[in-house]
Short mmCIF file of C-alpha atoms in Angstrom, two decimals:
data_model
loop_
_atom_site.label_atom_id
_atom_site.label_comp_id
_atom_site.label_asym_id
_atom_site.label_seq_id
_atom_site.Cartn_x
_atom_site.Cartn_y
_atom_site.Cartn_z
CA MET A 1 11.87 47.04 -70.37
CA PRO A 2 11.61 49.65 -67.59
CA LYS A 3 10.36 53.11 -68.51
CA VAL A 4 12.65 54.75 -65.92
CA THR A 5 15.79 53.39 -64.28
CA PHE A 6 17.95 54.99 -61.60
CA SER A 7 21.60 53.98 -61.68
CA ASP A 8 24.99 55.57 -60.99
CA GLY A 9 23.45 58.82 -59.76
CA HIS A 10 21.22 59.43 -62.77
CA VAL A 11 17.70 58.77 -64.00
CA TRP A 12 17.75 57.00 -67.36
CA ASN A 13 14.76 56.84 -69.70
CA ASP A 14 14.10 53.99 -72.17
CA HIS A 15 17.09 51.92 -71.10
CA VAL A 16 17.20 48.14 -71.04
CA LEU A 17 18.52 45.75 -68.41
CA GLY A 18 20.14 42.68 -69.96
CA ILE A 19 19.69 39.89 -67.41
CA SER A 20 21.42 36.53 -67.56
CA ASP A 21 21.21 33.90 -64.80
CA GLY A 22 19.63 36.48 -62.50
CA ILE A 23 22.46 39.05 -62.90
CA VAL A 24 22.24 42.39 -64.74
CA GLU A 25 25.03 41.96 -67.29
CA LYS A 26 24.09 44.82 -69.61
CA PHE A 27 22.50 48.24 -69.17
CA CYS A 28 22.05 50.16 -72.39
CA PRO A 29 19.68 52.35 -74.46
CA LEU A 30 16.79 50.69 -76.24
CA SER A 31 18.55 51.31 -79.56
CA GLU A 32 21.41 48.98 -78.57
CA ILE A 33 19.30 45.89 -77.88
CA PRO A 34 20.92 42.81 -79.47
CA PRO A 35 18.91 41.13 -82.25
CA GLY A 36 16.59 38.43 -80.98
CA ALA A 37 16.56 39.65 -77.38
CA ILE A 38 13.41 38.89 -75.41
CA LEU A 39 11.86 42.05 -73.92
CA ALA A 40 9.71 42.19 -70.81
CA GLU A 41 7.79 45.36 -69.96
CA VAL A 42 8.25 46.77 -66.45
CA ASP A 43 5.93 49.55 -65.33
CA GLY A 44 7.59 51.85 -62.79
CA VAL A 45 10.94 53.13 -61.59
CA VAL A 46 13.66 50.47 -61.36
CA PHE A 47 16.41 51.21 -58.85
CA PRO A 48 19.09 49.47 -56.78
CA GLY A 49 17.92 49.10 -53.19
CA PHE A 50 18.26 51.98 -50.76
CA ILE A 51 21.33 52.27 -48.55
CA ASP A 52 20.51 53.37 -44.98
CA LEU A 53 23.42 54.33 -42.72
CA GLN A 54 21.38 54.72 -39.53
CA VAL A 55 19.05 51.87 -38.59
CA ASN A 56 18.25 51.19 -34.93
CA GLY A 57 15.75 48.45 -35.66
CA ALA A 58 12.75 47.26 -37.65
CA GLY A 59 10.26 44.42 -37.72
CA GLY A 60 9.80 44.51 -33.95
CA VAL A 61 13.55 44.12 -33.30
CA LEU A 62 15.81 46.74 -31.67
CA PHE A 63 19.51 46.09 -32.29
CA ASN A 64 20.50 47.11 -28.73
CA ASN A 65 17.99 44.64 -27.28
CA THR A 66 18.79 41.82 -29.71
CA PRO A 67 22.51 42.16 -30.54
CA THR A 68 22.79 38.93 -32.51
CA PRO A 69 23.23 37.94 -36.17
CA GLU A 70 19.63 36.67 -36.10
CA GLY A 71 18.45 40.07 -34.90
CA LEU A 72 20.34 41.78 -37.71
CA LEU A 73 18.82 39.52 -40.33
CA ALA A 74 15.33 40.20 -38.96
CA ILE A 75 15.93 43.97 -39.19
CA ARG A 76 17.36 43.68 -42.69
CA GLY A 77 14.46 41.48 -43.82
CA ALA A 78 11.85 43.91 -42.53
CA LEU A 79 13.43 46.87 -44.32
CA TYR A 80 13.89 44.89 -47.52
CA LYS A 81 10.09 44.99 -47.80
CA GLN A 82 10.42 48.79 -47.94
CA GLY A 83 13.05 48.71 -50.72
CA THR A 84 16.18 48.94 -48.56
CA PHE A 85 18.97 46.60 -49.61
CA GLY A 86 21.82 47.64 -47.30
CA ILE A 87 21.97 48.93 -43.72
CA LEU A 88 24.36 50.13 -41.07
CA PRO A 89 22.81 48.67 -37.92
CA THR A 90 23.10 51.28 -35.18
CA CYS A 91 24.03 50.61 -31.57
CA ILE A 92 22.92 53.59 -29.50
CA THR A 93 24.32 54.62 -26.10
CA ASP A 94 24.41 51.62 -23.78
CA THR A 95 26.70 49.62 -21.51
CA SER A 96 30.06 48.45 -22.80
CA HIS A 97 28.70 44.88 -22.69
CA VAL A 98 25.86 45.73 -25.06
CA LEU A 99 28.24 47.58 -27.39
CA GLU A 100 30.59 44.59 -27.41
CA ALA A 101 27.70 42.24 -28.23
CA CYS A 102 26.60 44.52 -31.09
CA CYS A 103 30.14 44.58 -32.49
CA ASP A 104 30.40 40.79 -32.29
CA ALA A 105 27.02 40.38 -34.01
CA VAL A 106 28.09 42.52 -36.95
CA ILE A 107 31.45 40.72 -37.24
CA ASN A 108 29.63 37.38 -37.34
CA ALA A 109 27.07 38.64 -39.87
CA ARG A 110 29.44 40.64 -42.07
CA SER A 111 29.23 38.16 -44.95
CA GLU A 112 25.43 38.48 -45.13
CA PRO A 113 24.19 40.59 -48.08
CA GLY A 114 23.02 44.01 -46.90
CA ILE A 115 24.85 44.05 -43.55
CA LEU A 116 27.31 46.77 -44.51
CA GLY A 117 29.04 47.51 -41.20
CA ILE A 118 28.09 49.17 -37.93
CA HIS A 119 27.14 52.61 -36.67
CA ILE A 120 28.07 53.32 -33.04
CA GLU A 121 25.92 56.29 -31.96
CA GLY A 122 27.15 57.22 -28.50
CA PRO A 123 27.96 56.75 -25.68
CA HIS A 124 30.55 59.50 -26.27
CA ILE A 125 28.08 62.33 -26.72
CA SER A 126 26.82 65.43 -24.92
CA LEU A 127 24.76 64.82 -21.81
CA GLU A 128 22.90 68.05 -22.56
CA ARG A 129 22.04 66.99 -26.13
CA ARG A 130 21.64 63.26 -25.59
CA GLY A 131 17.98 63.18 -26.70
CA THR A 132 16.48 59.82 -25.75
CA HIS A 133 19.92 58.24 -25.11
CA SER A 134 20.49 56.94 -21.59
CA ALA A 135 22.01 59.65 -19.36
CA SER A 136 23.60 57.07 -17.08
CA GLU A 137 25.69 55.60 -19.91
CA VAL A 138 26.91 58.83 -21.55
CA ARG A 139 30.67 59.06 -21.01
CA PRO A 140 33.88 60.46 -22.56
CA PHE A 141 35.69 58.45 -25.20
CA ASP A 142 37.53 55.54 -23.60
CA THR A 143 39.92 52.68 -24.35
CA THR A 144 37.06 50.16 -24.18
CA THR A 145 35.42 51.67 -27.26
CA LEU A 146 38.79 52.15 -28.95
CA ASN A 147 39.64 48.47 -28.53
CA LEU A 148 36.23 47.36 -29.80
CA ILE A 149 36.63 49.57 -32.86
CA ARG A 150 40.11 48.19 -33.46
CA HIS A 151 38.61 44.69 -33.37
CA LEU A 152 35.95 45.72 -35.91
CA ARG A 153 38.54 47.17 -38.25
CA ASP A 154 40.81 44.14 -37.87
CA ASN A 155 37.83 42.16 -39.20
CA ASP A 156 37.38 44.62 -42.08
CA VAL A 157 34.04 45.93 -40.81
CA PHE A 158 33.06 49.40 -42.03
CA THR A 159 32.73 51.41 -38.83
CA LYS A 160 30.93 54.70 -38.32
CA ILE A 161 30.93 56.36 -34.90
CA THR A 162 28.92 59.40 -33.85
CA ILE A 163 30.67 61.51 -31.23
CA ALA A 164 30.32 64.95 -29.67
CA PRO A 165 33.51 67.00 -30.05
CA GLU A 166 33.34 67.90 -26.35
CA ALA A 167 33.51 64.17 -25.44
CA ILE A 168 36.63 63.28 -27.42
CA LYS A 169 40.04 64.87 -28.02
CA PRO A 170 41.12 65.86 -31.54
CA ASN A 171 44.07 63.46 -31.38
CA GLU A 172 41.64 60.64 -30.54
CA ILE A 173 39.57 61.51 -33.61
CA GLY A 174 42.78 61.42 -35.62
CA GLN A 175 43.58 57.98 -34.22
CA LEU A 176 40.17 56.67 -35.30
CA VAL A 177 40.53 58.18 -38.77
CA GLU A 178 43.94 56.53 -39.18
CA MET A 179 42.20 53.21 -38.50
CA GLY A 180 39.77 53.90 -41.36
CA VAL A 181 36.82 54.84 -39.17
CA TYR A 182 34.14 57.22 -40.45
CA VAL A 183 33.77 59.76 -37.63
CA ALA A 184 30.52 61.74 -37.52
CA ILE A 185 29.49 64.59 -35.23
CA GLY A 186 26.14 64.47 -33.47
CA HIS A 187 24.31 64.79 -30.16
CA THR A 188 26.50 67.77 -29.38
CA ALA A 189 26.41 71.18 -27.74
CA ALA A 190 29.80 72.10 -29.23
CA SER A 191 30.65 75.58 -30.42
CA TYR A 192 31.46 76.36 -34.04
CA GLU A 193 35.16 76.41 -33.15
CA GLN A 194 35.04 73.04 -31.37
CA THR A 195 33.18 71.54 -34.28
CA MET A 196 35.69 72.84 -36.81
CA GLN A 197 38.53 71.40 -34.72
CA ALA A 198 36.86 67.99 -34.96
CA ILE A 199 36.50 68.38 -38.74
CA ASP A 200 40.14 69.44 -39.02
CA ALA A 201 41.07 66.33 -37.01
CA GLY A 202 39.32 64.14 -39.62
CA ALA A 203 35.59 63.96 -38.79
CA ARG A 204 33.82 63.40 -42.11
CA GLY A 205 30.13 63.73 -41.35
CA PHE A 206 27.19 64.84 -39.21
CA THR A 207 24.50 62.61 -37.76
CA HIS A 208 20.86 63.70 -38.27
CA LEU A 209 21.76 67.35 -38.85
CA PHE A 210 19.82 69.83 -36.65
CA ASN A 211 18.54 67.15 -34.27
CA ALA A 212 20.29 67.01 -30.87
CA MET A 213 22.25 70.16 -31.78
CA PRO A 214 21.95 73.77 -30.61
CA PRO A 215 20.07 76.14 -32.92
CA ILE A 216 21.82 78.63 -35.18
CA VAL A 217 22.40 81.97 -33.45
CA ASN A 218 23.82 84.98 -35.28
CA ARG A 219 26.87 85.34 -33.01
CA ASP A 220 27.08 81.67 -32.05
CA PRO A 221 26.60 79.64 -35.25
CA GLY A 222 27.32 76.26 -33.65
CA PRO A 223 27.72 72.85 -35.29
CA VAL A 224 25.01 73.25 -37.95
CA VAL A 225 26.73 76.19 -39.64
CA ALA A 226 30.08 74.41 -39.32
CA ALA A 227 28.54 71.46 -41.14
CA LEU A 228 27.08 73.55 -43.95
CA ASN A 229 30.31 75.52 -44.42
CA SER A 230 32.46 72.38 -44.61
CA ASP A 231 32.86 69.51 -47.05
CA ALA A 232 31.43 67.04 -44.52
CA PHE A 233 28.60 64.65 -45.33
CA CYS A 234 25.31 65.45 -43.57
CA GLY A 235 22.62 62.91 -42.76
CA LEU A 236 19.03 64.17 -42.78
CA ILE A 237 15.80 62.62 -41.50
CA CYS A 238 13.13 63.67 -44.00
CA ASP A 239 9.96 62.88 -42.08
CA GLY A 240 8.84 66.48 -41.62
CA ILE A 241 8.82 65.83 -37.86
CA HIS A 242 12.47 65.85 -36.83
CA VAL A 243 13.16 68.84 -39.09
CA SER A 244 10.62 70.96 -40.97
CA TYR A 245 10.62 70.73 -44.75
CA ASP A 246 11.41 74.44 -44.99
CA VAL A 247 14.57 74.01 -42.92
CA LEU A 248 15.57 70.94 -44.94
CA ARG A 249 15.17 72.88 -48.20
CA MET A 250 17.36 75.65 -46.81
CA ALA A 251 20.04 73.22 -45.65
CA ILE A 252 20.19 71.37 -48.97
CA ARG A 253 20.59 74.67 -50.84
CA ALA A 254 23.07 76.04 -48.30
CA HIS A 255 25.61 73.22 -48.11
CA ALA A 256 28.94 74.11 -49.70
CA HIS A 257 28.85 70.73 -51.50
CA THR A 258 25.33 69.60 -52.36
CA ASP A 259 26.50 66.06 -53.17
CA ARG A 260 27.31 65.58 -49.45
CA MET A 261 23.68 65.60 -48.25
CA PHE A 262 21.99 62.23 -47.74
CA PHE A 263 18.98 60.62 -46.08
CA VAL A 264 18.92 58.32 -43.07
CA SER A 265 15.82 56.77 -41.55
CA ASP A 266 16.84 56.44 -37.88
CA ALA A 267 14.35 53.56 -38.10
CA MET A 268 13.04 51.87 -34.96
CA PRO A 269 11.31 48.49 -34.42
CA THR A 270 7.87 49.91 -35.26
CA VAL A 271 8.79 50.01 -38.97
CA GLU A 272 7.17 46.83 -40.30
CA GLY A 273 6.51 45.93 -36.66
CA PRO A 274 4.20 46.59 -33.68
CA ASP A 275 3.45 50.17 -32.66
CA MET A 276 5.48 50.07 -29.43
CA PHE A 277 8.72 48.65 -28.03
CA GLU A 278 10.92 48.84 -24.94
CA LEU A 279 14.04 51.03 -24.71
CA TYR A 280 15.92 51.70 -21.44
CA ASP A 281 12.96 50.33 -19.46
CA GLN A 282 10.67 52.85 -21.13
CA THR A 283 7.87 52.11 -23.57
CA ILE A 284 8.31 53.91 -26.89
CA ARG A 285 5.06 54.40 -28.80
CA VAL A 286 3.89 55.65 -32.16
CA PHE A 287 1.85 58.78 -31.47
CA ASP A 288 0.47 60.92 -34.28
CA GLY A 289 3.00 59.46 -36.72
CA LYS A 290 6.03 60.00 -34.50
CA LEU A 291 7.85 57.94 -31.89
CA VAL A 292 7.89 59.32 -28.36
CA ASN A 293 9.18 58.07 -25.01
CA ASP A 294 7.41 58.30 -21.65
CA GLU A 295 8.44 61.96 -21.38
CA GLY A 296 7.00 62.83 -24.78
CA SER A 297 10.45 63.31 -26.39
CA LEU A 298 11.25 62.02 -29.87
CA ALA A 299 12.82 58.55 -29.77
CA GLY A 300 14.02 57.64 -33.23
CA ALA A 301 11.82 57.61 -36.31
CA HIS A 302 8.85 55.63 -37.54
CA ILE A 303 9.96 55.71 -41.18
CA SER A 304 12.07 53.82 -43.68
CA GLN A 305 14.30 55.14 -46.46
CA ARG A 306 11.31 54.72 -48.79
CA ASP A 307 9.40 57.24 -46.67
CA ASN A 308 12.32 59.66 -46.91
CA VAL A 309 12.25 59.48 -50.70
CA HIS A 310 8.46 59.74 -50.90
CA ARG A 311 8.45 62.83 -48.66
CA ALA A 312 11.42 64.36 -50.48
CA LEU A 313 9.38 64.13 -53.69
CA THR A 314 6.05 65.26 -52.25
CA GLY A 315 7.08 67.47 -49.31
CA LEU A 316 10.43 68.93 -50.33
CA GLY A 317 9.76 69.05 -54.06
CA LEU A 318 13.07 67.40 -54.96
CA SER A 319 13.51 65.81 -58.36
CA LEU A 320 13.44 62.02 -58.58
CA GLU A 321 17.14 62.00 -59.43
CA ASP A 322 18.15 64.19 -56.48
CA ALA A 323 15.99 62.26 -54.01
CA LEU A 324 17.44 58.91 -55.07
CA LYS A 325 20.97 60.25 -55.01
CA MET A 326 20.41 61.11 -51.34
CA ALA A 327 19.03 57.66 -50.55
CA ILE A 328 21.40 55.52 -52.64
CA THR A 329 24.34 57.25 -54.36
CA VAL A 330 25.72 59.40 -51.54
CA PRO A 331 25.44 56.67 -48.86
CA SER A 332 27.20 54.27 -51.26
CA THR A 333 29.96 56.84 -51.73
CA ILE A 334 30.44 57.16 -47.96
CA LEU A 335 30.84 53.38 -47.75
CA GLY A 336 33.32 53.38 -50.62
CA ALA A 337 30.98 50.91 -52.34
CA HIS A 338 29.97 52.67 -55.56
CA HIS A 339 28.66 49.40 -57.05
CA LEU A 340 25.75 49.58 -54.61
CA GLY A 341 24.47 52.60 -56.52
CA SER A 342 24.45 50.84 -59.88
CA VAL A 343 22.12 48.32 -61.51
CA LEU A 344 24.95 46.87 -63.60
CA GLY A 345 26.40 43.66 -62.25
CA ARG A 346 23.71 43.34 -59.58
CA PRO A 347 21.57 40.31 -58.81
CA GLN A 348 17.89 40.81 -59.59
CA ASP A 349 16.99 40.58 -55.91
CA ASN A 350 19.12 43.68 -55.24
CA LEU A 351 16.76 45.70 -57.45
CA PHE A 352 13.30 47.12 -56.79
CA ILE A 353 10.43 48.77 -58.65
CA ALA A 354 8.42 51.74 -57.36
CA ASP A 355 5.71 54.03 -58.62
CA GLN A 356 6.69 57.61 -59.47
CA GLU A 357 6.02 58.94 -55.94
CA PHE A 358 7.46 55.91 -54.13
CA THR A 359 4.23 55.09 -52.36
CA PHE A 360 4.53 51.47 -53.50
CA ILE A 361 7.63 49.26 -53.84
CA GLN A 362 8.15 45.66 -54.82
CA SER A 363 11.15 43.46 -55.48
CA PHE A 364 12.22 43.39 -59.12
CA THR A 365 12.32 39.59 -58.86
CA ASN A 366 8.61 39.48 -58.05
CA ALA A 367 7.55 41.95 -60.74
#
């Protein structure tokens, strides 16, 4: 019997998981336990695995460098150790050949548990706000990407693409939305007006809000204010490095719809892997807890979704329920897969147990 369980967006106390043949078939208060049921004590917080919609790599594997089903399974396996069940593997700005290989890998691995689709981050972004993305491959939206996305959708693959409004026309955003694509805004220098045009055209979210975006200025509010004034979903990296905790607190309070804020890791191969890897012929290293390229710029994040939750609890001061909503419930909602946020009907190996501050996690099966 777990003392605390997170399911369906809520923290439940003194509830029981009825497990039969490795599947949670009942979830109910202690008072509703059937006569003769065998009880097993579980010490900690039981929760369905995290859902991470922005994963570049883990376990020493970068998706761009290893765009294969085997690479995806290695990334998923590494993050499973950190309590993440499902991921959107992310292909960052690269050649059309690499993007095609990433798309094919996800199509071929789409039946694997935890491979939930693909996130295409670039190449249709702002050159000025590209961050560590390759300048030579940044380009306007083109038919090559459109055709690859059409192929993904024809194979029923959930597809998220991060674009800059200045790199794509509103009618092109509308075309993607009609195909069922989740369009997010990121790596952009767009004005408030340009950003709102993209939202009006059907863009539903923002990628790592604040990062690779212009700052808020009183007469030039830019994409961040557009995001907070809209009903769009906003991904946040909660490592205290990409965005300060004080700014994150402000953003969470300020959003017009607080149930649209969620955590992403932006994880790189150093998570559950060695402390350096190669990207665009540069060596990316862990330095003072952050990932930097040869120029000293941030290059992804050295965290998992578990770290986001731990720091949300200890750094942001969020409640357990709110932190887990942002790491499980809201991402599941974006995917249209609400069952991923529930313990009911789930196999045991989809569930995990953590201590109250999420410093330690283990599989429920191994508890």
